[in-house]
Amino acid sequence: MLYIGCHLSSSKGFLAMGKEAVKLGANTFQFFTRNPRGGAAKPIDEEDIKAYLEFAKENGIGTIVAHAPYVLNACAATEDIRNFAKETMADDLKRMEYLPGNLYNFHPGSHVKQGVDIGIEYIAEMLNEVLNKDMSTTVLLETMAGKGSEIGRSFEEIRAILDKVELKDKMGVCLDTCHVFDGGYDIVNDLDGVVKEFDDIIGLDKLKAIHINDSKNTLGSHKDRHEKIAEGNIGAEAIINVINHPAFRGLPMNLETPNELEGYAKEIAFLKSKYTLD
Ligand code: FE
Ligand code: FE
Ligand code: ZN
């Protein structure tokens, strides 16, 4: 079963997102837990969530993906910013329990000249403080393009973080096609090789979600500029191979392409028409 969707605005609540997703032909979606540039989250609306859960069940919406705000940087150079990251994630994870069993994805962070090792140390420290054994959410480290001092630019860096986390069963990975391509993983000419490398270094059992994006830049450019499907350097064929790769079967796949809703609907319809796995 293909679980395909896109990033949606959470400003109108969960039921509105669910309805929007179905209208677009999607059966999963992603949303920001709060303003991507930071700030307080809206209060939880239990009625809205109840209505959403009912709607999701009736309409076959699968696992959904919450995305932490971009400003969250667990390995910032100043303690204030690191503490803000911790508090934000802890609060987000508490709120996620209203939607049990879903995914919470975040960018590992930028080490801003402190070096990768110290960065990894801080990220693991945050996770060890905010994860708890009773939570039903799986927290995902997103694979990054390696722009600036971003951590998570290689499978080895992701693995190094996972190794330092105590509650390992609460952790997973979200693979972003634009990011790994910009990071130097050739998913165009050697998808099987990249999948094998992921399995050897991280383990495919850790892979819980995919971001489907084309890239404005070239292999290994470390840029992170998403492009519409088939209009970038990854291209339609490679993206179609990704959605049909047996290793990714059943994972929620969300578009984060530069589109309005109409464009997302077209891309979702296109990818559904190219899905051949089952
Ligand atoms: Fe992201
Ligand atoms: Fe992404
Ligand atoms: Zn990106």
CSV table of C-alpha atoms and ligand atoms in Angstrom, one decimal:
chain,number,residue,atom,x,y,z
A,1,MET,CA,0.0,0.0,0.0
A,2,LEU,CA,1.3,3.4,-1.0
A,3,TYR,CA,1.0,6.0,1.8
A,4,ILE,CA,1.5,9.3,0.0
A,5,GLY,CA,0.8,12.8,1.2
A,6,CYS,CA,2.3,16.2,1.6
A,7,HIS,CA,3.1,18.9,4.1
A,8,LEU,CA,0.0,20.8,5.2
A,9,SER,CA,-0.6,23.9,7.2
A,10,SER,CA,-1.8,23.1,10.8
A,11,SER,CA,-3.4,26.5,11.4
A,12,LYS,CA,-6.9,25.2,11.1
A,13,GLY,CA,-6.4,22.1,13.2
A,14,PHE,CA,-6.3,18.3,12.7
A,15,LEU,CA,-9.8,17.7,11.2
A,16,ALA,CA,-9.1,20.4,8.6
A,17,MET,CA,-5.8,18.8,7.7
A,18,GLY,CA,-7.4,15.3,7.5
A,19,LYS,CA,-10.1,16.7,5.1
A,20,GLU,CA,-7.5,18.6,3.1
A,21,ALA,CA,-5.4,15.5,2.7
A,22,VAL,CA,-8.3,13.4,1.5
A,23,LYS,CA,-9.3,16.1,-1.0
A,24,LEU,CA,-5.7,16.1,-2.3
A,25,GLY,CA,-5.9,12.3,-2.8
A,26,ALA,CA,-3.5,11.7,0.1
A,27,ASN,CA,-3.6,9.1,2.9
A,28,THR,CA,-0.9,10.6,5.1
A,29,PHE,CA,0.3,14.1,5.7
A,30,GLN,CA,2.9,16.1,7.6
A,31,PHE,CA,2.5,19.3,9.6
A,32,PHE,CA,4.5,21.6,11.8
A,33,THR,CA,3.8,21.3,15.5
A,34,ARG,CA,4.1,25.1,15.8
A,35,ASN,CA,5.3,28.0,13.7
A,36,PRO,CA,8.4,26.7,11.9
A,37,ARG,CA,10.3,29.8,13.0
A,38,GLY,CA,9.4,29.2,16.7
A,39,GLY,CA,6.9,30.5,19.2
A,40,ALA,CA,4.3,28.9,21.3
A,41,ALA,CA,2.1,26.1,20.1
A,42,LYS,CA,-1.7,26.5,19.9
A,43,PRO,CA,-3.6,24.9,22.9
A,44,ILE,CA,-4.7,21.3,22.3
A,45,ASP,CA,-8.3,21.2,21.1
A,46,GLU,CA,-9.5,17.8,22.2
A,47,GLU,CA,-12.8,18.0,20.3
A,48,ASP,CA,-10.9,18.6,17.1
A,49,ILE,CA,-8.5,15.7,17.7
A,50,LYS,CA,-11.4,13.4,18.5
A,51,ALA,CA,-13.1,14.4,15.3
A,52,TYR,CA,-9.9,14.0,13.4
A,53,LEU,CA,-9.2,10.5,14.7
A,54,GLU,CA,-12.7,9.4,13.7
A,55,PHE,CA,-12.3,11.0,10.3
A,56,ALA,CA,-8.8,9.4,9.8
A,57,LYS,CA,-10.2,6.0,10.6
A,58,GLU,CA,-13.2,6.3,8.2
A,59,ASN,CA,-11.0,7.6,5.4
A,60,GLY,CA,-8.0,5.3,5.7
A,61,ILE,CA,-5.4,7.9,6.7
A,62,GLY,CA,-2.4,6.1,8.0
A,63,THR,CA,0.5,7.2,10.1
A,64,ILE,CA,1.1,10.9,10.1
A,65,VAL,CA,4.3,12.9,10.6
A,66,ALA,CA,4.7,15.9,12.9
A,67,HIS,CA,7.7,18.1,12.1
A,68,ALA,CA,9.5,20.1,14.7
A,69,PRO,CA,10.1,23.8,14.1
A,70,TYR,CA,13.3,24.6,12.1
A,71,VAL,CA,14.7,26.8,14.8
A,72,LEU,CA,15.0,23.9,17.1
A,73,ASN,CA,18.8,23.3,17.4
A,74,ALA,CA,19.7,20.8,20.1
A,75,CYS,CA,23.5,21.4,19.5
A,76,ALA,CA,23.5,25.2,19.4
A,77,ALA,CA,26.6,27.0,20.8
A,78,THR,CA,24.6,28.7,23.6
A,79,GLU,CA,22.9,27.0,26.5
A,80,ASP,CA,19.7,29.1,26.1
A,81,ILE,CA,19.1,27.9,22.6
A,82,ARG,CA,19.8,24.3,23.6
A,83,ASN,CA,17.4,24.6,26.5
A,84,PHE,CA,14.8,26.1,24.2
A,85,ALA,CA,15.2,23.0,21.9
A,86,LYS,CA,14.7,20.6,24.9
A,87,GLU,CA,11.7,22.4,26.2
A,88,THR,CA,10.1,22.7,22.8
A,89,MET,CA,10.6,19.0,22.0
A,90,ALA,CA,9.4,17.9,25.4
A,91,ASP,CA,6.2,20.0,25.0
A,92,ASP,CA,5.7,18.7,21.5
A,93,LEU,CA,6.0,15.1,22.6
A,94,LYS,CA,3.6,15.6,25.4
A,95,ARG,CA,1.1,17.0,22.8
A,96,MET,CA,1.8,14.1,20.4
A,97,GLU,CA,0.3,11.7,22.9
A,98,TYR,CA,-3.2,13.1,22.0
A,99,LEU,CA,-2.5,11.4,18.6
A,100,PRO,CA,-1.0,8.1,19.8
A,101,GLY,CA,1.4,6.1,17.7
A,102,ASN,CA,2.5,8.6,15.2
A,103,LEU,CA,5.9,10.1,14.2
A,104,TYR,CA,7.8,13.2,15.3
A,105,ASN,CA,10.6,14.3,12.9
A,106,PHE,CA,13.3,16.8,13.6
A,107,HIS,CA,16.5,18.2,12.1
A,108,PRO,CA,19.4,16.9,14.3
A,109,GLY,CA,20.9,20.4,14.4
A,110,SER,CA,23.8,22.6,13.4
A,111,HIS,CA,27.0,22.4,15.4
A,112,VAL,CA,28.0,26.0,14.5
A,113,LYS,CA,31.8,25.5,14.6
A,114,GLN,CA,31.8,23.4,17.8
A,115,GLY,CA,32.5,20.3,15.7
A,116,VAL,CA,30.5,17.2,14.8
A,117,ASP,CA,31.4,15.2,17.9
A,118,ILE,CA,30.3,17.9,20.3
A,119,GLY,CA,27.1,18.4,18.3
A,120,ILE,CA,26.3,14.7,18.4
A,121,GLU,CA,26.9,14.7,22.1
A,122,TYR,CA,24.4,17.5,22.7
A,123,ILE,CA,21.7,16.0,20.4
A,124,ALA,CA,21.9,12.7,22.2
A,125,GLU,CA,21.8,14.5,25.6
A,126,MET,CA,18.6,16.3,24.6
A,127,LEU,CA,17.0,13.0,23.4
A,128,ASN,CA,18.0,11.3,26.6
A,129,GLU,CA,16.3,14.0,28.6
A,130,VAL,CA,13.1,14.2,26.6
A,131,LEU,CA,12.3,10.7,25.6
A,132,ASN,CA,10.4,8.5,28.1
A,133,LYS,CA,9.5,4.9,28.1
A,134,ASP,CA,5.8,5.5,28.2
A,135,MET,CA,5.5,7.6,25.1
A,136,SER,CA,3.8,6.1,22.0
A,137,THR,CA,5.5,8.4,19.5
A,138,THR,CA,8.6,7.5,17.5
A,139,VAL,CA,11.1,10.4,17.2
A,140,LEU,CA,12.8,10.6,13.8
A,141,LEU,CA,16.2,12.1,12.9
A,142,GLU,CA,16.0,13.5,9.4
A,143,THR,CA,18.8,12.9,7.0
A,144,MET,CA,20.2,16.3,6.1
A,145,ALA,CA,21.9,17.9,3.0
A,146,GLY,CA,24.9,19.0,5.0
A,147,LYS,CA,24.3,22.7,4.5
A,148,GLY,CA,26.6,24.8,6.7
A,149,SER,CA,27.4,22.8,9.8
A,150,GLU,CA,24.3,20.6,9.7
A,151,ILE,CA,24.6,17.3,11.5
A,152,GLY,CA,23.0,14.2,9.9
A,153,ARG,CA,24.7,14.7,6.5
A,154,SER,CA,25.8,11.1,6.5
A,155,PHE,CA,24.3,7.8,7.6
A,156,GLU,CA,27.3,7.5,10.0
A,157,GLU,CA,26.4,10.7,11.8
A,158,ILE,CA,22.8,9.5,12.2
A,159,ARG,CA,24.1,6.2,13.5
A,160,ALA,CA,26.4,8.0,16.0
A,161,ILE,CA,23.5,9.8,17.5
A,162,LEU,CA,21.3,6.7,17.7
A,163,ASP,CA,24.2,4.9,19.4
A,164,LYS,CA,24.1,7.4,22.3
A,165,VAL,CA,20.4,7.3,22.9
A,166,GLU,CA,19.2,5.2,25.7
A,167,LEU,CA,15.6,4.5,24.7
A,168,LYS,CA,16.5,3.2,21.3
A,169,ASP,CA,13.1,1.8,20.5
A,170,LYS,CA,11.6,5.3,20.6
A,171,MET,CA,13.9,6.4,17.8
A,172,GLY,CA,13.8,6.1,14.0
A,173,VAL,CA,15.0,7.9,10.8
A,174,CYS,CA,13.2,9.9,8.1
A,175,LEU,CA,15.0,9.8,4.7
A,176,ASP,CA,14.6,13.0,2.6
A,177,THR,CA,15.3,12.3,-1.1
A,178,CYS,CA,16.5,15.8,-1.8
A,179,HIS,CA,18.7,15.9,1.3
A,180,VAL,CA,20.5,12.6,0.7
A,181,PHE,CA,21.0,13.4,-2.9
A,182,ASP,CA,22.5,16.8,-2.0
A,183,GLY,CA,24.4,15.0,0.7
A,184,GLY,CA,26.1,12.9,-2.0
A,185,TYR,CA,24.1,9.7,-2.0
A,186,ASP,CA,23.4,8.7,-5.6
A,187,ILE,CA,19.7,7.7,-5.5
A,188,VAL,CA,19.5,8.4,-9.2
A,189,ASN,CA,22.0,5.8,-10.5
A,190,ASP,CA,22.4,3.5,-7.5
A,191,LEU,CA,19.3,3.5,-5.3
A,192,ASP,CA,19.9,-0.1,-4.3
A,193,GLY,CA,23.4,0.8,-3.3
A,194,VAL,CA,22.2,3.7,-1.1
A,195,VAL,CA,19.5,1.4,0.4
A,196,LYS,CA,22.2,-1.2,1.2
A,197,GLU,CA,24.5,1.5,2.7
A,198,PHE,CA,21.6,2.7,4.9
A,199,ASP,CA,20.9,-0.9,6.0
A,200,ASP,CA,24.6,-1.6,6.7
A,201,ILE,CA,25.2,1.6,8.7
A,202,ILE,CA,21.8,2.4,10.3
A,203,GLY,CA,19.6,-0.6,9.7
A,204,LEU,CA,16.4,-0.5,7.6
A,205,ASP,CA,14.3,-1.4,10.7
A,206,LYS,CA,15.0,2.2,11.8
A,207,LEU,CA,13.6,3.8,8.7
A,208,LYS,CA,10.1,5.1,9.5
A,209,ALA,CA,9.3,7.8,7.0
A,210,ILE,CA,10.3,9.3,3.6
A,211,HIS,CA,10.3,12.9,2.3
A,212,ILE,CA,9.7,12.9,-1.4
A,213,ASN,CA,11.4,15.9,-3.0
A,214,ASP,CA,13.3,16.6,-6.2
A,215,SER,CA,16.4,18.8,-5.9
A,216,LYS,CA,17.3,22.1,-7.5
A,217,ASN,CA,20.9,21.2,-7.1
A,218,THR,CA,23.3,18.4,-8.1
A,219,LEU,CA,24.6,15.3,-6.3
A,220,GLY,CA,26.7,16.2,-3.4
A,221,SER,CA,26.0,20.0,-3.6
A,222,HIS,CA,25.1,20.2,0.1
A,223,LYS,CA,22.5,22.9,-0.7
A,224,ASP,CA,19.0,21.7,0.4
A,225,ARG,CA,16.7,23.5,-2.2
A,226,HIS,CA,13.7,21.3,-2.9
A,227,GLU,CA,12.2,21.2,-6.4
A,228,LYS,CA,8.9,20.0,-7.8
A,229,ILE,CA,8.8,16.3,-8.8
A,230,ALA,CA,10.4,15.7,-12.3
A,231,GLU,CA,11.7,19.3,-12.5
A,232,GLY,CA,15.0,18.9,-10.7
A,233,ASN,CA,18.2,16.9,-10.8
A,234,ILE,CA,16.7,13.8,-9.3
A,235,GLY,CA,14.0,13.4,-11.9
A,236,ALA,CA,10.8,11.5,-12.2
A,237,GLU,CA,12.3,8.1,-12.9
A,238,ALA,CA,14.4,8.1,-9.7
A,239,ILE,CA,11.5,9.3,-7.6
A,240,ILE,CA,9.3,6.6,-9.1
A,241,ASN,CA,12.0,4.0,-8.2
A,242,VAL,CA,11.9,5.3,-4.6
A,243,ILE,CA,8.2,5.0,-4.1
A,244,ASN,CA,8.4,1.5,-5.6
A,245,HIS,CA,11.4,0.3,-3.6
A,246,PRO,CA,10.5,-2.8,-1.6
A,247,ALA,CA,12.6,-1.6,1.3
A,248,PHE,CA,10.3,1.5,1.7
A,249,ARG,CA,7.1,-0.4,1.4
A,250,GLY,CA,4.3,0.9,3.6
A,251,LEU,CA,6.2,3.9,5.0
A,252,PRO,CA,4.5,7.3,5.0
A,253,MET,CA,5.9,9.3,2.1
A,254,ASN,CA,5.3,13.1,2.2
A,255,LEU,CA,6.0,15.7,-0.5
A,256,GLU,CA,7.7,18.9,0.6
A,257,THR,CA,8.0,20.3,-2.9
A,258,PRO,CA,7.5,24.0,-3.7
A,259,ASN,CA,3.8,23.8,-4.4
A,260,GLU,CA,0.4,25.1,-3.6
A,261,LEU,CA,-2.3,22.6,-2.8
A,262,GLU,CA,-3.2,22.1,-6.5
A,263,GLY,CA,0.4,21.2,-7.3
A,264,TYR,CA,0.5,18.8,-4.5
A,265,ALA,CA,-2.7,17.1,-5.7
A,266,LYS,CA,-1.1,16.7,-9.2
A,267,GLU,CA,2.1,15.2,-7.8
A,268,ILE,CA,0.1,12.8,-5.5
A,269,ALA,CA,-2.0,11.7,-8.4
A,270,PHE,CA,1.1,11.2,-10.6
A,271,LEU,CA,2.9,9.1,-8.0
A,272,LYS,CA,-0.2,7.0,-7.3
A,273,SER,CA,-0.4,6.3,-11.0
A,274,LYS,CA,3.2,5.1,-11.0
A,275,TYR,CA,3.0,2.9,-8.0
A,276,THR,CA,3.4,-0.8,-8.9
A,277,LEU,CA,4.4,-2.6,-5.7
A,278,ASP,CA,1.1,-4.2,-4.8
B,1,FE,FE,12.7,18.7,7.5
B,2,FE,FE,12.5,17.0,4.6
B,3,ZN,ZN,15.0,20.4,3.0
